[in-house]
Coordinates of C-alpha atoms in Angstrom, one line a residue:
Chain A
M1350 CA -3.8 132.9 74.2
K1351 CA -6.4 131.6 76.2
I1352 CA -4.9 132.7 79.3
T1353 CA -2.3 134.9 80.7
R1354 CA 0.5 134.5 83.7
A1355 CA -1.3 137.1 85.2
Q1356 CA -4.6 135.3 85.0
V1357 CA -3.0 132.6 86.3
E1358 CA -1.0 134.4 88.9
H1359 CA -4.7 135.3 90.2
V1360 CA -6.3 131.8 90.0
A1361 CA -3.4 130.5 91.8
R1362 CA -3.9 132.9 94.8
L1363 CA -8.4 132.3 94.8
A1364 CA -6.9 128.7 95.0
R1365 CA -4.2 129.1 97.8
L1366 CA -1.8 128.2 96.3
A1367 CA 1.9 129.7 96.3
L1368 CA 3.2 128.1 93.4
A1369 CA 7.2 129.2 92.3
D1370 CA 7.5 130.6 89.0
A1371 CA 8.5 127.8 87.5
E1372 CA 5.9 126.6 88.3
L1373 CA 3.3 129.3 87.1
D1374 CA 5.1 129.2 83.9
A1375 CA 4.0 125.6 82.9
L1376 CA 0.8 126.2 84.1
T1377 CA 0.1 129.0 82.0
D1378 CA 1.2 126.8 79.0
E1379 CA -0.6 123.8 80.6
M1380 CA -4.1 125.6 81.2
D1381 CA -3.9 127.5 77.9
A1382 CA -3.8 123.6 75.9
I1383 CA -6.6 122.8 78.3
L1384 CA -9.2 125.4 77.3
G1385 CA -8.3 125.4 73.8
Y1386 CA -8.9 122.0 74.4
V1387 CA -12.5 122.9 75.6
E1388 CA -13.2 125.3 73.4
T1389 CA -14.8 122.6 71.3
L1390 CA -17.8 123.4 74.1
N1391 CA -18.4 126.3 72.0
S1392 CA -19.7 124.6 69.0
L1393 CA -22.7 123.0 70.3
D1394 CA -26.0 125.8 71.1
T1395 CA -26.7 126.0 74.2
D1396 CA -29.1 128.7 74.9
H1397 CA -31.9 126.1 75.4
I1398 CA -30.6 123.6 77.4
V1399 CA -31.1 122.9 81.2
P1400 CA -28.3 122.9 82.9
T1401 CA -26.9 119.3 84.7
S1402 CA -25.8 119.7 88.7
H1403 CA -26.7 115.7 89.4
A1404 CA -27.0 112.7 87.2
V1405 CA -29.6 111.6 89.5
P1406 CA -33.1 113.3 89.6
M1407 CA -33.4 113.9 93.5
E1408 CA -35.6 116.1 95.5
N1409 CA -34.0 117.4 98.8
A1410 CA -33.2 115.0 101.3
F1411 CA -35.0 115.8 104.4
R1412 CA -34.7 114.0 107.7
D1413 CA -35.6 113.9 111.3
D1414 CA -34.3 116.5 113.5
T1415 CA -33.2 114.3 116.0
V1416 CA -30.5 113.8 118.9
R1417 CA -27.7 111.5 117.5
P1418 CA -24.1 110.4 118.7
S1419 CA -21.5 112.9 117.5
L1420 CA -17.5 112.1 116.7
G1421 CA -17.0 114.1 120.4
T1422 CA -13.9 117.5 120.3
M1423 CA -11.5 114.8 121.2
K1424 CA -11.6 112.8 118.1
A1425 CA -12.0 115.6 115.7
V1426 CA -9.0 117.4 117.0
Q1427 CA -6.8 114.1 117.1
N1428 CA -5.4 114.9 113.5
A1429 CA -4.7 118.1 114.5
P1430 CA -1.5 119.6 112.8
A1431 CA -1.8 122.3 116.0
A1432 CA -5.1 121.9 119.3
A1433 CA -5.3 123.2 122.3
G1434 CA -7.9 122.6 125.1
G1435 CA -10.6 120.7 122.4
C1436 CA -9.7 124.0 120.0
F1437 CA -7.9 123.9 116.3
V1438 CA -5.3 126.6 117.2
V1439 CA -4.4 128.7 114.1
P1440 CA -2.1 131.9 112.8
K1441 CA -3.7 135.1 114.5
V1442 CA -6.0 136.3 112.5
I1443 CA -6.6 139.5 113.1
E1444 CA -3.4 142.0 113.9
Chain B
M1021 CA -3.7 75.7 92.6
S1022 CA -2.3 78.5 95.2
L1023 CA -5.1 79.8 97.8
T1024 CA -4.2 83.4 96.5
D1025 CA -5.1 82.2 92.9
L1026 CA -8.6 80.9 94.2
T1027 CA -12.0 82.9 93.5
L1028 CA -14.3 85.2 95.8
H1029 CA -16.8 82.7 95.5
A1030 CA -14.4 79.6 95.5
M1031 CA -13.0 81.1 98.8
Q1032 CA -16.3 80.9 100.3
Q1033 CA -17.0 77.5 99.8
R1034 CA -14.2 76.4 101.1
L1035 CA -14.3 78.0 104.0
R1036 CA -18.0 76.8 104.6
N1037 CA -16.6 73.1 103.4
K1038 CA -13.6 73.9 106.7
E1039 CA -11.3 73.4 103.3
V1040 CA -9.5 76.4 104.7
T1041 CA -9.3 78.4 107.4
S1042 CA -9.7 83.0 107.1
V1043 CA -6.0 82.8 109.3
E1044 CA -4.7 80.3 106.0
L1045 CA -6.1 82.3 103.5
T1046 CA -5.3 85.4 105.6
R1047 CA -1.8 84.3 105.8
A1048 CA -1.0 83.4 102.1
F1049 CA -2.3 86.6 100.9
L1050 CA 0.3 88.5 103.6
E1051 CA 3.3 85.8 102.4
R1052 CA 2.4 86.7 98.7
I1053 CA 2.0 90.6 99.6
G1054 CA 5.9 90.6 101.3
S1055 CA 7.4 88.4 98.5
V1056 CA 5.4 89.7 95.3
D1057 CA 4.3 93.4 96.3
P1058 CA 7.8 95.3 96.4
S1059 CA 8.2 94.8 93.0
I1060 CA 4.0 95.9 91.9
N1061 CA 4.1 99.2 94.7
A1062 CA 0.3 98.2 95.3
Y1063 CA 0.1 98.7 99.3
L1064 CA 1.0 101.7 101.1
T1065 CA -0.7 100.5 104.4
V1066 CA -0.1 96.6 105.2
T1067 CA -2.4 95.9 108.4
A1068 CA -1.3 92.3 109.0
E1069 CA -1.5 91.9 112.7
Q1070 CA -5.4 93.5 113.0
A1071 CA -6.2 91.5 109.7
L1072 CA -4.7 87.7 111.7
E1073 CA -6.7 89.2 114.5
D1074 CA -9.7 89.8 112.0
A1075 CA -9.6 86.2 110.4
A1076 CA -8.8 84.5 113.9
R1077 CA -12.1 85.8 115.0
A1078 CA -14.1 85.4 111.4
D1079 CA -12.7 81.6 112.1
R1080 CA -14.4 81.3 115.2
R1081 CA -17.7 82.8 113.8
L1082 CA -17.8 80.4 111.4
A1083 CA -17.7 77.9 113.7
E1084 CA -20.7 79.0 115.1
G1085 CA -22.7 79.3 111.7
Q1086 CA -22.7 82.5 112.2
G1087 CA -20.9 83.7 108.4
A1088 CA -22.5 86.2 106.3
E1089 CA -21.4 86.7 102.5
L1090 CA -17.6 88.3 103.4
T1091 CA -16.8 86.6 106.6
G1092 CA -13.2 85.6 106.8
I1093 CA -12.5 87.1 102.8
P1094 CA -9.4 89.1 103.0
L1095 CA -10.0 92.4 101.3
A1096 CA -7.6 95.5 100.4
L1097 CA -9.3 98.9 100.3
K1098 CA -8.4 101.6 97.6
D1099 CA -6.5 104.7 100.1
I1100 CA -9.3 106.9 99.1
F1101 CA -12.1 105.2 101.9
I1102 CA -11.3 105.9 105.4
T1103 CA -10.6 103.9 107.9
E1104 CA -10.9 104.2 111.7
G1105 CA -7.6 103.9 113.5
V1106 CA -5.5 103.0 110.2
R1107 CA -4.0 105.8 108.1
T1108 CA -5.4 106.6 105.1
T1109 CA -3.6 109.2 102.6
C1110 CA -5.7 109.0 99.3
A1111 CA -2.1 109.1 97.9
S1112 CA -1.1 113.1 99.5
R1113 CA 1.3 113.8 100.6
I1114 CA -1.2 116.4 102.8
L1115 CA -2.8 113.3 104.2
E1116 CA 0.4 111.0 105.1
N1117 CA -0.3 111.1 109.1
F1118 CA -3.8 111.4 108.6
V1119 CA -5.9 108.8 111.0
P1120 CA -9.3 109.1 110.0
P1121 CA -11.8 108.7 113.8
Y1122 CA -14.3 106.8 112.2
D1123 CA -14.8 104.1 109.1
G1124 CA -17.2 104.8 106.1
T1125 CA -20.1 103.4 105.2
A1126 CA -18.9 100.9 102.9
V1127 CA -15.6 100.2 105.3
A1128 CA -18.6 99.9 108.0
K1129 CA -20.5 97.3 106.1
L1130 CA -17.3 94.6 105.1
K1131 CA -16.3 95.2 108.8
E1132 CA -19.6 94.1 109.9
Q1133 CA -19.6 91.0 107.2
G1134 CA -16.5 89.4 109.1
A1135 CA -14.0 90.6 106.0
V1136 CA -10.4 90.6 106.7
L1137 CA -9.0 94.0 106.2
L1138 CA -5.6 93.2 104.6
G1139 CA -4.3 96.9 104.0
K1140 CA -4.2 100.4 102.1
L1141 CA -3.5 100.5 98.3
N1142 CA -1.6 103.1 96.3
M1143 CA -3.6 104.8 93.4
D1144 CA -3.8 108.5 92.0
E1145 CA -3.1 111.3 94.2
F1146 CA -6.6 112.1 94.9
A1147 CA -7.9 109.7 92.4
M1148 CA -6.7 112.2 89.5
G1149 CA -5.1 110.3 86.7
S1150 CA -5.2 107.9 84.4
S1151 CA -2.1 106.0 84.9
N1152 CA -1.2 105.9 89.3
E1153 CA 1.8 107.6 88.5
N1154 CA 0.5 111.0 90.1
S1155 CA 1.0 108.6 93.9
A1156 CA 3.4 110.7 95.8
F1157 CA 4.5 107.7 96.7
G1158 CA 5.0 105.9 93.8
A1159 CA 3.8 104.7 90.4
V1160 CA 2.2 101.0 90.7
K1161 CA 3.6 98.7 88.0
N1162 CA 1.4 96.5 85.7
P1163 CA 1.4 92.9 87.0
W1164 CA 1.7 92.3 83.4
N1165 CA 4.7 93.7 82.7
L1166 CA 6.9 96.1 84.9
D1167 CA 7.5 98.6 82.5
F1168 CA 3.5 99.8 81.9
V1169 CA 1.8 101.7 84.0
P1170 CA -1.9 99.2 85.3
G1171 CA -3.8 102.8 84.6
G1172 CA -5.5 104.9 87.1
S1173 CA -7.1 106.0 89.2
S1174 CA -7.9 102.6 91.3
G1175 CA -4.2 101.5 89.4
G1176 CA -3.3 99.7 93.0
S1177 CA -6.3 97.8 93.3
A1178 CA -6.4 96.8 89.7
A1179 CA -2.7 95.3 90.3
C1180 CA -3.0 93.8 93.5
I1181 CA -6.4 92.0 92.2
A1182 CA -4.1 91.0 88.6
A1183 CA -1.3 89.9 91.2
R1184 CA -3.6 88.2 94.0
L1185 CA -2.4 90.1 96.5
A1186 CA -6.3 90.4 97.8
A1187 CA -10.1 88.2 97.0
A1188 CA -10.8 91.7 95.8
T1189 CA -11.0 95.1 96.7
L1190 CA -13.1 98.5 96.5
G1191 CA -12.3 101.0 94.3
T1192 CA -13.8 103.9 93.1
D1193 CA -14.0 105.8 89.8
T1194 CA -15.2 109.4 88.5
G1195 CA -13.9 109.1 85.3
G1196 CA -12.9 105.4 85.1
S1197 CA -10.9 104.7 87.7
I1198 CA -12.6 101.6 88.2
R1199 CA -13.2 100.5 84.7
Q1200 CA -9.6 102.0 82.8
P1201 CA -7.7 100.4 85.8
A1202 CA -9.4 96.9 85.7
A1203 CA -9.0 96.8 82.0
N1204 CA -5.3 97.4 81.6
C1205 CA -4.9 94.9 84.2
G1206 CA -6.8 92.2 83.0
V1207 CA -9.2 91.5 85.9
V1208 CA -13.6 93.1 86.4
G1209 CA -14.2 96.2 87.5
L1210 CA -17.8 98.1 88.0
K1211 CA -18.5 101.2 88.7
P1212 CA -22.5 101.0 89.8
T1213 CA -24.6 103.9 89.2
Y1214 CA -24.4 106.9 90.7
G1215 CA -26.3 106.5 93.9
R1216 CA -26.4 102.9 94.5
V1217 CA -23.3 102.9 96.4
S1218 CA -22.9 105.2 99.5
R1219 CA -19.9 108.0 100.0
Y1220 CA -19.7 108.9 102.8
G1221 CA -16.4 108.1 104.5
V1222 CA -15.1 108.3 101.5
I1223 CA -12.4 111.3 100.4
A1224 CA -13.4 113.6 98.4
F1225 CA -12.7 113.9 94.2
A1226 CA -15.4 115.0 91.9
S1227 CA -18.9 114.6 94.4
S1228 CA -21.6 114.7 90.9
L1229 CA -19.2 112.1 89.8
D1230 CA -17.5 110.3 92.0
Q1231 CA -18.5 106.6 92.9
V1232 CA -17.7 103.7 94.9
G1233 CA -17.4 99.7 93.4
P1234 CA -15.5 96.7 93.4
I1235 CA -12.6 95.2 91.2
A1236 CA -12.0 91.9 91.5
R1237 CA -11.3 88.5 89.5
D1238 CA -14.3 88.0 87.3
V1239 CA -17.9 88.6 87.4
E1240 CA -19.3 86.9 90.1
D1241 CA -16.9 88.2 92.5
C1242 CA -18.2 91.8 91.5
A1243 CA -21.6 91.0 91.8
I1244 CA -20.5 89.7 95.9
L1245 CA -19.2 92.9 96.5
L1246 CA -21.7 95.4 95.3
Q1247 CA -24.7 93.4 96.8
A1248 CA -22.3 94.3 100.2
V1249 CA -22.2 97.3 99.8
A1250 CA -24.5 99.1 98.0
G1251 CA -27.6 100.7 99.1
Y1252 CA -29.3 103.7 100.9
D1253 CA -27.2 105.7 103.7
A1254 CA -28.6 108.6 105.7
A1255 CA -25.8 109.7 106.4
D1256 CA -25.5 110.2 102.0
S1257 CA -27.9 112.2 100.8
T1258 CA -27.3 111.9 97.4
S1259 CA -27.4 108.3 97.8
V1260 CA -30.5 106.4 96.3
D1261 CA -33.7 104.6 98.8
M1262 CA -34.1 102.0 95.9
P1263 CA -34.0 98.2 96.7
V1264 CA -31.6 96.3 95.9
P1265 CA -32.2 93.4 94.0
D1266 CA -30.4 90.2 94.8
Y1267 CA -27.7 90.5 91.7
R1268 CA -26.3 86.7 92.3
A1269 CA -30.2 85.6 91.6
T1270 CA -29.9 86.3 87.9
L1271 CA -26.3 86.5 87.1
R1272 CA -27.4 82.9 84.9
D1273 CA -30.3 84.6 83.4
G1274 CA -28.3 84.3 79.9
V1275 CA -27.9 87.0 76.8
K1276 CA -30.7 85.2 74.3
G1277 CA -33.1 88.2 73.5
L1278 CA -30.9 90.7 75.0
K1279 CA -30.6 94.3 73.3
I1280 CA -27.1 95.2 72.6
G1281 CA -26.6 98.9 71.5
L1282 CA -23.1 99.6 69.9
P1283 CA -22.6 103.5 70.0
R1284 CA -20.7 103.9 66.5
E1285 CA -19.2 107.3 67.8
Y1286 CA -16.8 104.6 69.9
F1287 CA -15.4 102.4 67.4
I1288 CA -13.3 105.2 65.5
E1289 CA -10.2 105.7 63.2
G1290 CA -7.4 105.3 66.2
L1291 CA -8.6 102.6 68.0
D1292 CA -5.9 100.6 68.5
P1293 CA -6.3 97.6 66.0
D1294 CA -5.7 94.8 69.0
V1295 CA -8.5 96.5 71.1
Q1296 CA -11.1 96.5 67.6
Q1297 CA -10.2 92.9 67.3
A1298 CA -11.0 91.8 70.4
T1299 CA -13.8 93.5 71.0
D1300 CA -15.4 92.6 67.2
D1301 CA -14.9 88.9 68.6
A1302 CA -16.4 89.9 71.6
I1303 CA -19.4 91.0 69.7
A1304 CA -18.8 87.9 67.6
V1305 CA -19.3 85.8 70.8
L1306 CA -22.5 87.5 72.2
R1307 CA -24.0 87.2 69.5
E1308 CA -23.6 83.8 69.6
L1309 CA -25.1 83.7 73.0
G1310 CA -28.3 84.9 71.4
A1311 CA -28.0 88.6 72.3
E1312 CA -29.2 91.1 69.5
L1313 CA -26.7 93.8 68.6
V1314 CA -27.7 97.0 67.3
E1315 CA -26.1 100.5 66.4
V1316 CA -26.6 103.4 68.8
A1317 CA -25.9 107.0 68.5
L1318 CA -24.1 108.7 71.1
P1319 CA -23.9 111.8 69.2
H1320 CA -22.4 114.0 71.9
T1321 CA -19.8 111.3 72.4
E1322 CA -16.5 113.8 71.2
Y1323 CA -17.5 116.6 74.0
A1324 CA -17.5 114.7 76.7
V1325 CA -13.6 114.9 77.9
A1326 CA -13.9 118.8 77.5
C1327 CA -16.9 118.5 79.8
Y1328 CA -15.0 116.6 82.3
Y1329 CA -12.3 118.1 82.9
L1330 CA -14.3 121.6 83.8
I1331 CA -16.6 119.5 85.9
A1332 CA -14.6 117.9 87.4
T1333 CA -11.7 120.0 88.3
A1334 CA -14.5 122.9 89.8
E1335 CA -16.1 119.7 91.5
A1336 CA -12.2 119.5 92.7
S1337 CA -11.2 122.5 93.4
S1338 CA -14.0 123.4 95.6
N1339 CA -13.4 119.8 97.8
L1340 CA -9.7 120.2 98.0
A1341 CA -10.4 123.5 99.7
R1342 CA -10.8 121.5 103.2
Y1343 CA -6.7 121.3 103.0
D1344 CA -5.7 124.0 104.4
G1345 CA -3.7 122.7 107.4
V1346 CA -5.9 123.0 110.5
R1347 CA -7.9 120.7 111.2
Y1348 CA -6.0 118.0 109.9
G1349 CA -3.3 117.3 107.4
R1350 CA 0.0 118.8 107.0
R1351 CA 0.8 122.1 108.0
V1352 CA 3.2 125.0 107.1
D1353 CA 3.5 127.7 108.9
R1354 CA 6.2 130.3 108.0
G1355 CA 4.9 132.9 110.7
Q1356 CA 2.8 135.3 108.9
G1357 CA 0.0 135.0 108.6
L1358 CA -3.4 132.8 108.2
I1359 CA -3.5 133.4 104.3
D1360 CA 0.5 132.6 103.8
M1361 CA 0.8 129.3 106.4
F1362 CA -2.3 128.1 103.5
M1363 CA -1.2 128.6 100.4
Q1364 CA 2.4 127.2 102.2
S1365 CA 0.4 124.3 103.3
R1366 CA -1.2 124.0 100.1
A1367 CA 2.0 124.8 97.9
A1368 CA 3.7 122.0 100.0
G1369 CA 1.4 119.1 100.5
F1370 CA 0.1 118.5 97.3
G1371 CA 1.7 117.1 93.7
P1372 CA 1.5 118.3 90.7
E1373 CA -1.4 116.9 88.4
V1374 CA -3.5 118.3 91.3
K1375 CA -2.2 121.8 91.8
R1376 CA -3.0 121.7 87.9
R1377 CA -6.6 120.3 88.8
I1378 CA -7.2 122.9 92.0
M1379 CA -6.1 125.5 89.1
L1380 CA -8.2 124.7 86.0
G1381 CA -11.3 124.1 88.9
T1382 CA -11.0 127.5 90.7
Y1383 CA -10.9 128.9 87.1
A1384 CA -13.5 128.1 85.3
L1385 CA -15.5 129.1 88.8
S1386 CA -14.2 132.3 88.8
S1387 CA -15.7 135.3 88.1
G1388 CA -16.4 135.8 85.1
Y1389 CA -15.8 132.5 83.6
Y1390 CA -18.0 130.4 84.9
D1391 CA -20.8 130.6 82.4
A1392 CA -18.5 130.4 79.6
Y1393 CA -16.7 127.2 81.0
Y1394 CA -18.6 125.4 84.0
L1395 CA -22.3 126.3 83.4
K1396 CA -21.8 126.1 79.6
A1397 CA -20.3 122.6 80.6
Q1398 CA -23.6 121.6 82.9
K1399 CA -25.5 122.4 80.2
V1400 CA -23.0 120.1 78.0
R1401 CA -23.8 117.1 80.2
T1402 CA -27.2 117.4 79.7
L1403 CA -27.1 116.6 76.6
I1404 CA -24.5 114.2 77.4
R1405 CA -26.9 112.2 79.3
Q1406 CA -30.2 112.7 77.6
D1407 CA -27.7 111.0 74.8
F1408 CA -27.5 108.0 77.1
L1409 CA -31.5 108.0 78.1
D1410 CA -32.7 107.9 74.2
A1411 CA -30.0 105.0 74.1
F1412 CA -31.3 102.7 76.7
A1413 CA -34.6 103.3 75.0
K1414 CA -33.8 101.2 72.3
V1415 CA -31.7 99.1 74.1
D1416 CA -30.4 97.1 77.8
V1417 CA -27.3 97.0 77.2
M1418 CA -24.1 99.2 75.4
L1419 CA -21.0 97.9 74.3
T1420 CA -17.5 99.4 73.9
P1421 CA -14.1 99.1 74.3
V1422 CA -13.0 100.9 77.7
A1423 CA -10.1 102.5 76.4
P1424 CA -8.6 102.9 72.8
T1425 CA -5.4 101.0 73.2
P1426 CA -3.7 98.9 76.1
A1427 CA -2.1 100.1 79.0
F1428 CA 1.0 102.9 78.0
R1429 CA 4.9 102.4 79.0
L1430 CA 5.8 105.0 82.5
G1431 CA 6.3 107.6 81.8
E1432 CA 4.7 107.6 77.8
K1433 CA 2.2 110.4 78.9
L1434 CA 3.9 112.3 81.6
A1435 CA 4.5 115.0 79.5
D1436 CA 0.9 115.9 78.0
P1437 CA -1.2 116.3 80.5
L1438 CA -4.1 116.4 77.7
Q1439 CA -2.7 113.1 75.9
M1440 CA -3.4 111.6 79.2
Y1441 CA -6.8 112.6 79.5
L1442 CA -7.8 111.4 76.4
S1443 CA -7.3 108.1 77.7
D1444 CA -10.5 108.4 79.3
I1445 CA -12.7 108.9 76.3
F1446 CA -15.1 106.3 76.8
T1447 CA -15.4 105.7 80.5
I1448 CA -16.2 109.4 81.1
P1449 CA -19.3 109.6 79.7
V1450 CA -20.4 106.8 81.7
N1451 CA -20.0 109.3 85.2
L1452 CA -21.6 112.5 82.9
A1453 CA -24.5 110.5 82.8
G1454 CA -25.0 108.4 85.9
T1455 CA -24.9 105.6 84.8
C1456 CA -23.4 102.3 85.6
G1457 CA -20.2 100.3 83.8
M1458 CA -18.0 97.5 83.6
S1459 CA -14.9 96.4 82.8
L1460 CA -13.7 92.8 81.7
P1461 CA -11.0 91.1 80.2
C1462 CA -12.0 90.3 76.5
G1463 CA -7.8 90.0 74.7
L1464 CA -4.7 90.2 74.7
S1465 CA -2.5 92.7 72.6
R1466 CA 0.5 91.4 70.8
D1467 CA 2.2 92.9 73.7
G1468 CA 1.0 90.3 75.8
L1469 CA -1.1 92.9 78.0
P1470 CA -5.2 92.6 78.5
I1471 CA -7.4 94.2 76.3
G1472 CA -10.9 95.5 78.4
L1473 CA -14.1 95.0 77.3
Q1474 CA -16.6 97.8 78.6
L1475 CA -20.6 97.1 78.9
I1476 CA -23.2 100.2 80.3
G1477 CA -26.0 99.4 81.5
R1478 CA -29.1 101.9 82.6
P1479 CA -29.4 103.5 85.6
F1480 CA -29.7 101.3 87.9
G1481 CA -29.9 98.1 85.6
E1482 CA -26.5 96.6 87.3
A1483 CA -28.2 93.5 87.5
A1484 CA -28.8 93.1 83.7
L1485 CA -25.5 94.7 83.5
L1486 CA -24.0 91.8 85.6
K1487 CA -25.6 88.8 83.7
A1488 CA -24.5 90.3 80.4
A1489 CA -21.5 90.7 81.6
Y1490 CA -21.5 86.9 83.4
A1491 CA -22.8 85.4 79.8
Y1492 CA -19.7 86.5 78.0
E1493 CA -17.1 86.2 80.6
Q1494 CA -18.1 81.9 80.8
A1495 CA -17.6 81.3 77.6
T1496 CA -14.8 82.9 77.1
T1497 CA -11.3 81.9 79.3
W1498 CA -10.0 85.9 79.1
H1499 CA -11.0 86.1 82.9
R1500 CA -9.0 82.7 83.5
H1501 CA -5.5 84.2 82.3
L1502 CA -3.8 85.1 85.0
A1503 CA -0.8 87.8 85.0
P1504 CA 3.2 85.6 85.2
L1505 CA 4.4 86.9 88.5

């Protein structure tokens, strides 16, 4: 086994996904199969290879720090499930 | 010939010659959407009223002689492009009621030209899939045979063009999501080089791989649409500040002396015999036209799918963290605190494939596994990218099949995610290398399903790619075969 059911539960918690027992069972099998498949990468020696995070060689992208119009509060909150006074409303964080 | 059967460039001619109006074209498409789309399910949203208003405005602009390339042309967009005031779902329940407050750059460019937007197109949820069966709003059917998938993730876009439900569309391609559905539906799709088209206002899946590109009826239509959206955008710091050539200026230059590479790793056992035959025929056509065909090697090809499914899922797990039920999207709150609200909202909003990929990506990035999976995949990506650079030192363009088989049946690969992933084996390496690729029709299978030819270009070599594709297309008749609808 590449991954256990307990690990899958832990990952679901990290990913903030409430998964049902049946989903966790299925994911354990599926992730195990996929992780087994990606093991093929281990047959390559990559000790001295520089990782690629971006396909196009590029330096940092700078721009002038100029003031420009922004979206505005009302538009920014228009899709919020709950908003009040131009703010996003969330469940109480600190008891 | 019906108006909806015309290519985009033929519509341009007729609009300019005052043989047709944009309102007439728009009405023709809206009528056809009404009669044909119930069996295809390509559209998630049809913006009929707005489209007719925009068409009337385009007609006034054309009458004043102020028309741009796309003025009055009815287009449709994959529902991954955010559109001001028009619901944008990414085919997910979590964004079912999301109405964006602004347009992305590509959409803004089309609107500035006066293009008419007919609506938003179905896709695999968050662009994750190879069959369009992962949409929260129902699968799309292949217009050539309704029992088969159109491919994915831009399946709605490719089916829309094959069924003549818009003049052309924009899709996105992260691992083949423009090219594979274009091949399955017998239309032309182009994935530009990473950085060629702005991703601003395109809902992110895997940010180092995602790229916007056209799906259209023929090569010239693709060139026109790419021309309209290509270029640097300050709002996307990964877009590349490099001049955009006039793609149509070199379209007819031919392939005499062009060196076309055949990567031997792509001509494998297990290739469908009809695909093999169609590809061999295409090679013969290009040789006849004066191209020089040479064998090349892409030795790390067999590692591409594994590499991709670590990098793409890792990036997706990070990008999709934003769907938390706070700023937009579905919220499920049982009154058990913030974390519970996050977990319930995401569980209710995402479909099974999206959850699977978030889980894989989270695992690949998690403490203790990062080096073994994510970092390893990034190193293998270097090897794959170097393969392409080495091959392009010897040839101008490469030629391969788009996929090992024609379209498969609805439901055929749903039970086995890994088998589904392997249908992108020939398209994924192009995204990892960050270069450009095209899919164009090159045959029909014994079941009467389209087969796609892939041409791969150098980084920012879209002009040469389009030139080779155009030469092949004009020497054959495959692009004139229409899905029997």
